[in-house]
GROMACS .gro file of C-alpha atoms in nm:
model
  313
    1UNK     CA    1  -1.977   0.279  -0.552
    2UNK     CA    2  -1.766  -0.024  -0.648
    3UNK     CA    3  -1.520   0.008  -0.355
    4UNK     CA    4  -1.785  -0.017  -0.085
    5UNK     CA    5  -1.903  -0.374  -0.141
    6UNK     CA    6  -1.848  -0.675  -0.361
    7UNK     CA    7  -2.064  -0.646  -0.673
    8UNK     CA    8  -2.149  -0.884  -0.954
    9UNK     CA    9  -2.250  -0.644  -1.230
   10UNK     CA   10  -2.106  -0.313  -1.349
   11UNK     CA   11  -2.329  -0.009  -1.306
   12UNK     CA   12  -2.312   0.353  -1.419
   13UNK     CA   13  -2.089   0.555  -1.188
   14UNK     CA   14  -1.871   0.260  -1.089
   15UNK     CA   15  -1.494   0.282  -1.096
   16UNK     CA   16  -1.343  -0.021  -1.271
   17UNK     CA   17  -0.990  -0.147  -1.328
   18UNK     CA   18  -0.909  -0.223  -1.692
   19UNK     CA   19  -0.642  -0.494  -1.688
   20UNK     CA   20  -0.432  -0.512  -2.005
   21UNK     CA   21  -0.126  -0.675  -1.849
   22UNK     CA   22   0.072  -0.707  -1.527
   23UNK     CA   23   0.224  -0.362  -1.570
   24UNK     CA   24  -0.059  -0.210  -1.773
   25UNK     CA   25  -0.372  -0.131  -1.570
   26UNK     CA   26  -0.601   0.172  -1.573
   27UNK     CA   27  -0.883   0.299  -1.349
   28UNK     CA   28  -1.190   0.421  -1.539
   29UNK     CA   29  -1.520   0.570  -1.429
   30UNK     CA   30  -1.829   0.433  -1.602
   31UNK     CA   31  -1.976   0.743  -1.766
   32UNK     CA   32  -2.145   0.792  -2.102
   33UNK     CA   33  -1.988   1.134  -2.165
   34UNK     CA   34  -1.670   1.306  -2.048
   35UNK     CA   35  -1.532   1.655  -2.121
   36UNK     CA   36  -1.252   1.686  -2.376
   37UNK     CA   37  -0.964   1.936  -2.365
   38UNK     CA   38  -1.194   2.212  -2.489
   39UNK     CA   39  -1.461   2.140  -2.227
   40UNK     CA   40  -1.701   1.987  -2.479
   41UNK     CA   41  -1.884   1.670  -2.374
   42UNK     CA   42  -1.789   1.373  -2.593
   43UNK     CA   43  -1.839   0.996  -2.586
   44UNK     CA   44  -1.630   0.823  -2.319
   45UNK     CA   45  -1.385   0.623  -2.533
   46UNK     CA   46  -1.060   0.493  -2.383
   47UNK     CA   47  -0.772   0.417  -2.620
   48UNK     CA   48  -0.559   0.110  -2.545
   49UNK     CA   49  -0.278  -0.065  -2.730
   50UNK     CA   50  -0.533  -0.331  -2.826
   51UNK     CA   51  -0.789  -0.087  -2.962
   52UNK     CA   52  -1.055   0.159  -2.847
   53UNK     CA   53  -1.298   0.077  -2.566
   54UNK     CA   54  -1.638   0.243  -2.532
   55UNK     CA   55  -1.641   0.262  -2.154
   56UNK     CA   56  -2.017   0.295  -2.110
   57UNK     CA   57  -2.068  -0.030  -2.305
   58UNK     CA   58  -1.943  -0.215  -1.996
   59UNK     CA   59  -2.267  -0.140  -1.804
   60UNK     CA   60  -2.445  -0.467  -1.727
   61UNK     CA   61  -2.136  -0.684  -1.775
   62UNK     CA   62  -2.006  -0.897  -1.489
   63UNK     CA   63  -1.689  -0.800  -1.307
   64UNK     CA   64  -1.411  -1.025  -1.431
   65UNK     CA   65  -1.542  -1.013  -1.789
   66UNK     CA   66  -1.289  -1.066  -2.068
   67UNK     CA   67  -1.370  -0.776  -2.302
   68UNK     CA   68  -1.292  -0.824  -2.671
   69UNK     CA   69  -1.109  -0.536  -2.840
   70UNK     CA   70  -1.014  -0.488  -3.205
   71UNK     CA   71  -0.657  -0.618  -3.160
   72UNK     CA   72  -0.682  -0.819  -2.840
   73UNK     CA   73  -0.873  -0.817  -2.514
   74UNK     CA   74  -0.881  -0.678  -2.161
   75UNK     CA   75  -1.019  -0.788  -1.826
   76UNK     CA   76  -1.262  -0.569  -1.633
   77UNK     CA   77  -1.193  -0.597  -1.258
   78UNK     CA   78  -1.362  -0.461  -0.949
   79UNK     CA   79  -1.122  -0.222  -0.772
   80UNK     CA   80  -0.948  -0.311  -0.448
   81UNK     CA   81  -0.709  -0.094  -0.245
   82UNK     CA   82  -0.419  -0.292  -0.395
   83UNK     CA   83  -0.533  -0.232  -0.754
   84UNK     CA   84  -0.611   0.132  -0.675
   85UNK     CA   85  -0.255   0.177  -0.548
   86UNK     CA   86  -0.128   0.060  -0.888
   87UNK     CA   87  -0.359   0.287  -1.089
   88UNK     CA   88  -0.417   0.593  -0.867
   89UNK     CA   89  -0.338   0.931  -1.028
   90UNK     CA   90  -0.018   1.040  -0.853
   91UNK     CA   91  -0.051   1.377  -0.683
   92UNK     CA   92   0.239   1.289  -0.453
   93UNK     CA   93   0.478   1.000  -0.402
   94UNK     CA   94   0.261   0.715  -0.272
   95UNK     CA   95   0.306   0.426  -0.029
   96UNK     CA   96   0.284   0.087  -0.200
   97UNK     CA   97   0.120  -0.237  -0.089
   98UNK     CA   98   0.421  -0.405   0.082
   99UNK     CA   99   0.467  -0.107   0.316
  100UNK     CA  100   0.090  -0.061   0.354
  101UNK     CA  101   0.043  -0.420   0.473
  102UNK     CA  102   0.324  -0.379   0.727
  103UNK     CA  103   0.181  -0.048   0.854
  104UNK     CA  104  -0.170  -0.190   0.903
  105UNK     CA  105  -0.032  -0.495   1.083
  106UNK     CA  106   0.188  -0.293   1.318
  107UNK     CA  107  -0.092  -0.052   1.413
  108UNK     CA  108  -0.318  -0.341   1.527
  109UNK     CA  109  -0.615  -0.211   1.330
  110UNK     CA  110  -0.950  -0.389   1.341
  111UNK     CA  111  -1.306  -0.308   1.228
  112UNK     CA  112  -1.424  -0.025   1.451
  113UNK     CA  113  -1.083   0.140   1.501
  114UNK     CA  114  -1.057   0.520   1.500
  115UNK     CA  115  -0.752   0.613   1.293
  116UNK     CA  116  -0.584   0.944   1.212
  117UNK     CA  117  -0.375   0.979   0.896
  118UNK     CA  118  -0.155   1.281   0.829
  119UNK     CA  119  -0.040   1.336   0.474
  120UNK     CA  120  -0.339   1.223   0.266
  121UNK     CA  121  -0.145   1.270  -0.058
  122UNK     CA  122  -0.291   1.059  -0.338
  123UNK     CA  123  -0.509   0.850  -0.105
  124UNK     CA  124  -0.334   0.518  -0.163
  125UNK     CA  125  -0.302   0.430   0.207
  126UNK     CA  126  -0.639   0.588   0.290
  127UNK     CA  127  -0.833   0.330   0.086
  128UNK     CA  128  -0.652   0.041   0.257
  129UNK     CA  129  -0.714   0.188   0.604
  130UNK     CA  130  -1.085   0.234   0.532
  131UNK     CA  131  -1.123  -0.129   0.423
  132UNK     CA  132  -0.977  -0.250   0.753
  133UNK     CA  133  -1.176  -0.029   0.993
  134UNK     CA  134  -1.521  -0.026   0.830
  135UNK     CA  135  -1.812  -0.060   0.889
  136UNK     CA  136  -1.800   0.087   1.241
  137UNK     CA  137  -1.460   0.259   1.241
  138UNK     CA  138  -1.363   0.598   1.102
  139UNK     CA  139  -1.061   0.756   0.934
  140UNK     CA  140  -0.965   1.119   0.990
  141UNK     CA  141  -0.718   1.225   0.723
  142UNK     CA  142  -0.529   1.555   0.709
  143UNK     CA  143  -0.320   1.732   0.446
  144UNK     CA  144  -0.171   2.082   0.441
  145UNK     CA  145  -0.233   2.111   0.063
  146UNK     CA  146  -0.592   2.226   0.003
  147UNK     CA  147  -0.622   2.111  -0.357
  148UNK     CA  148  -0.498   1.761  -0.276
  149UNK     CA  149  -0.741   1.719   0.011
  150UNK     CA  150  -1.033   1.839  -0.204
  151UNK     CA  151  -0.947   1.593  -0.482
  152UNK     CA  152  -0.913   1.310  -0.230
  153UNK     CA  153  -1.251   1.395  -0.076
  154UNK     CA  154  -1.413   1.389  -0.421
  155UNK     CA  155  -1.260   1.046  -0.485
  156UNK     CA  156  -1.390   0.909  -0.155
  157UNK     CA  157  -1.739   1.025  -0.251
  158UNK     CA  158  -1.720   0.870  -0.599
  159UNK     CA  159  -1.598   0.544  -0.449
  160UNK     CA  160  -1.879   0.529  -0.192
  161UNK     CA  161  -1.643   0.565   0.106
  162UNK     CA  162  -1.728   0.915   0.228
  163UNK     CA  163  -1.921   0.794   0.535
  164UNK     CA  164  -1.606   0.622   0.664
  165UNK     CA  165  -1.366   0.915   0.627
  166UNK     CA  166  -1.341   1.283   0.723
  167UNK     CA  167  -1.093   1.488   0.519
  168UNK     CA  168  -0.950   1.811   0.660
  169UNK     CA  169  -0.722   2.081   0.522
  170UNK     CA  170  -0.482   2.149   0.809
  171UNK     CA  171  -0.113   2.161   0.895
  172UNK     CA  172  -0.116   1.931   1.197
  173UNK     CA  173   0.244   2.019   1.289
  174UNK     CA  174   0.122   2.371   1.373
  175UNK     CA  175  -0.251   2.337   1.445
  176UNK     CA  176  -0.275   1.984   1.584
  177UNK     CA  177  -0.565   1.748   1.519
  178UNK     CA  178  -0.838   1.952   1.686
  179UNK     CA  179  -1.003   1.944   2.028
  180UNK     CA  180  -1.288   1.728   1.899
  181UNK     CA  181  -1.042   1.438   1.849
  182UNK     CA  182  -0.868   1.455   2.188
  183UNK     CA  183  -0.844   1.109   2.351
  184UNK     CA  184  -1.044   0.957   2.062
  185UNK     CA  185  -0.787   0.779   1.839
  186UNK     CA  186  -0.676   0.417   1.855
  187UNK     CA  187  -0.387   0.477   1.616
  188UNK     CA  188  -0.213   0.766   1.439
  189UNK     CA  189  -0.013   0.748   1.118
  190UNK     CA  190   0.239   1.021   1.031
  191UNK     CA  191   0.369   1.068   0.676
  192UNK     CA  192   0.532   1.408   0.724
  193UNK     CA  193   0.868   1.574   0.653
  194UNK     CA  194   0.900   1.658   1.025
  195UNK     CA  195   0.693   1.396   1.211
  196UNK     CA  196   0.843   1.485   1.550
  197UNK     CA  197   0.657   1.818   1.539
  198UNK     CA  198   0.321   1.637   1.554
  199UNK     CA  199   0.402   1.401   1.841
  200UNK     CA  200   0.295   1.643   2.117
  201UNK     CA  201  -0.050   1.663   1.957
  202UNK     CA  202  -0.056   1.286   1.906
  203UNK     CA  203  -0.014   1.221   2.279
  204UNK     CA  204  -0.330   1.417   2.362
  205UNK     CA  205  -0.522   1.263   2.071
  206UNK     CA  206  -0.461   0.895   2.145
  207UNK     CA  207  -0.701   0.732   2.389
  208UNK     CA  208  -0.625   0.739   2.762
  209UNK     CA  209  -0.609   0.361   2.745
  210UNK     CA  210  -0.316   0.396   2.504
  211UNK     CA  211  -0.263   0.343   2.134
  212UNK     CA  212  -0.021   0.307   1.846
  213UNK     CA  213   0.176   0.570   1.657
  214UNK     CA  214   0.333   0.482   1.322
  215UNK     CA  215   0.563   0.706   1.119
  216UNK     CA  216   0.685   0.659   0.761
  217UNK     CA  217   1.009   0.840   0.675
  218UNK     CA  218   1.249   0.797   0.382
  219UNK     CA  219   1.560   0.916   0.573
  220UNK     CA  220   1.723   0.762   0.880
  221UNK     CA  221   1.790   1.109   1.024
  222UNK     CA  222   1.412   1.165   1.038
  223UNK     CA  223   1.376   0.834   1.221
  224UNK     CA  224   1.639   0.932   1.479
  225UNK     CA  225   1.471   1.262   1.566
  226UNK     CA  226   1.127   1.101   1.574
  227UNK     CA  227   1.240   0.822   1.807
  228UNK     CA  228   1.408   1.069   2.043
  229UNK     CA  229   1.084   1.266   2.066
  230UNK     CA  230   0.874   0.953   2.115
  231UNK     CA  231   1.090   0.838   2.405
  232UNK     CA  232   1.069   1.180   2.571
  233UNK     CA  233   0.689   1.163   2.555
  234UNK     CA  234   0.661   0.825   2.721
  235UNK     CA  235   0.621   0.596   2.419
  236UNK     CA  236   0.752   0.242   2.457
  237UNK     CA  237   0.825  -0.061   2.235
  238UNK     CA  238   0.986   0.146   1.958
  239UNK     CA  239   1.081  -0.050   1.647
  240UNK     CA  240   1.183   0.060   1.298
  241UNK     CA  241   1.141  -0.163   0.993
  242UNK     CA  242   1.243  -0.151   0.629
  243UNK     CA  243   1.026  -0.364   0.400
  244UNK     CA  244   1.224  -0.516   0.111
  245UNK     CA  245   1.101  -0.790  -0.120
  246UNK     CA  246   1.344  -1.054  -0.240
  247UNK     CA  247   1.258  -1.281  -0.530
  248UNK     CA  248   1.368  -1.644  -0.511
  249UNK     CA  249   1.391  -1.856  -0.828
  250UNK     CA  250   1.303  -2.222  -0.764
  251UNK     CA  251   1.396  -2.478  -1.030
  252UNK     CA  252   1.538  -2.826  -1.083
  253UNK     CA  253   1.907  -2.854  -1.174
  254UNK     CA  254   2.136  -3.142  -1.263
  255UNK     CA  255   2.439  -3.127  -1.036
  256UNK     CA  256   2.749  -3.351  -1.050
  257UNK     CA  257   2.803  -3.604  -0.773
  258UNK     CA  258   3.131  -3.554  -0.593
  259UNK     CA  259   3.275  -3.900  -0.532
  260UNK     CA  260   3.567  -3.849  -0.298
  261UNK     CA  261   3.657  -4.218  -0.267
  262UNK     CA  262   3.924  -4.174  -0.531
  263UNK     CA  263   4.120  -3.963  -0.283
  264UNK     CA  264   4.197  -4.281  -0.091
  265UNK     CA  265   4.431  -4.395  -0.366
  266UNK     CA  266   4.773  -4.255  -0.439
  267UNK     CA  267   4.745  -4.308  -0.813
  268UNK     CA  268   4.408  -4.226  -0.971
  269UNK     CA  269   4.380  -4.309  -1.339
  270UNK     CA  270   4.205  -4.079  -1.585
  271UNK     CA  271   3.918  -4.319  -1.655
  272UNK     CA  272   3.819  -4.333  -1.287
  273UNK     CA  273   3.812  -3.952  -1.259
  274UNK     CA  274   3.606  -3.911  -1.577
  275UNK     CA  275   3.359  -4.176  -1.463
  276UNK     CA  276   3.295  -3.982  -1.142
  277UNK     CA  277   3.240  -3.658  -1.335
  278UNK     CA  278   2.964  -3.813  -1.548
  279UNK     CA  279   2.746  -3.904  -1.251
  280UNK     CA  280   2.474  -3.643  -1.181
  281UNK     CA  281   2.174  -3.599  -0.955
  282UNK     CA  282   1.860  -3.391  -1.015
  283UNK     CA  283   1.793  -3.154  -0.724
  284UNK     CA  284   1.540  -2.881  -0.648
  285UNK     CA  285   1.735  -2.558  -0.598
  286UNK     CA  286   1.654  -2.204  -0.487
  287UNK     CA  287   1.850  -1.903  -0.611
  288UNK     CA  288   1.814  -1.548  -0.485
  289UNK     CA  289   1.780  -1.261  -0.730
  290UNK     CA  290   2.098  -1.066  -0.791
  291UNK     CA  291   1.939  -0.733  -0.698
  292UNK     CA  292   1.668  -0.606  -0.461
  293UNK     CA  293   1.404  -0.336  -0.524
  294UNK     CA  294   1.516   0.004  -0.402
  295UNK     CA  295   1.457   0.159  -0.062
  296UNK     CA  296   1.115   0.320  -0.007
  297UNK     CA  297   1.113   0.427   0.355
  298UNK     CA  298   1.149   0.334   0.721
  299UNK     CA  299   0.838   0.237   0.917
  300UNK     CA  300   0.864   0.329   1.286
  301UNK     CA  301   0.605   0.196   1.531
  302UNK     CA  302   0.564   0.292   1.897
  303UNK     CA  303   0.312   0.223   2.172
  304UNK     CA  304   0.168   0.485   2.407
  305UNK     CA  305   0.086   0.304   2.734
  306UNK     CA  306  -0.228   0.375   2.939
  307UNK     CA  307  -0.238   0.719   3.099
  308UNK     CA  308  -0.181   0.607   3.458
  309UNK     CA  309   0.150   0.432   3.379
  310UNK     CA  310   0.305   0.680   3.136
  311UNK     CA  311   0.652   0.810   3.213
  312UNK     CA  312   0.767   1.129   3.043
  313UNK     CA  313   1.105   1.300   3.058
   0.00000   0.00000   0.00000
C-alpha cells in the first residue's frame, strides 16, 4: 500500500525501493516468506553486492533509513512513479520519466481527469497517470496481451491503486474502448504499433466538449499516418515532439586574455608578445556533452474541439 499515500514507517505488504547506488536500485515486497524455484516457502532474503538483507527485518523502520549490511549499506525508500520506472520488471519496452513528464503535461491532466491508456505494457506510465488524476479521477488501461494485463492488475492491487484504475484485456484497434466509455474521456493515450486504427474509436470516446489525444511512436512513418488520420477526423493543434536530454558541464576555467593592442605596431618584439600570453582571466564556462542519449520515440499531441465546431473530411 506504499504507493497510495506518504507513509513514515514500513509495514508488511509494502513495496519498497532498495537504493544501493544511482544505477543500482531494486523493488522489494515486504514479506516474511517467498517461494523458491522449487515452490517451497523460504525466508525472504535479498542478496546484494554489499551483503544479504533479510527483507522482513525492515518492518517498523522509517522510510529513508540507512540500512547497515555486512559490507556496506543501503537506503530504504518509499516508491514513487519515477523510482518504479527505474525498477519495474520489464514485460515490454517502457516509457521513461522524461517522456512521461512531457506526455502528462501535453494532455492537460489534473486530479479528477478520466484517462484512457492503450498499451499497458509494464505499467510504468500507468503509475504516473494515476498519481496525477487521483483521488477523483480514473484510469482505464487496455492491452491485447492477457498475461500482461493480469500481471499489471495484480501490481495495482498490491500497490493500493486498484480503486483508481480499471484494466481490460482488449485489442482496441479492432474492438474499440466499449460503449460504456463513449463521450466519457478527457484524454486518450495511444502506445500502439498502428495508432491510426484506434482514432475512429477515440473520437466517439472523448467528451463532447472535446479532449486531448496523445500518441507515442518510435518511427516517423507512424507519426505521418497518425497525423493524417487525426486531421481527417477533425483534430486540431497537432504537434510532434522528441524529448532529448542534453548534459551541460559548468566549471571555472583560466583563459588567456587577448591583447590586440600590439597589432597597432609594425614591429612587435618577442617580450611584448610573451607578456600578453601570460595574462589570464578566470571565467565560468559551460560545455555541452559530446553525445546525446539515443532516440526513444515521438510524442504527438492533438486536440479534439467541442462537438458543435468539429470539421471532418
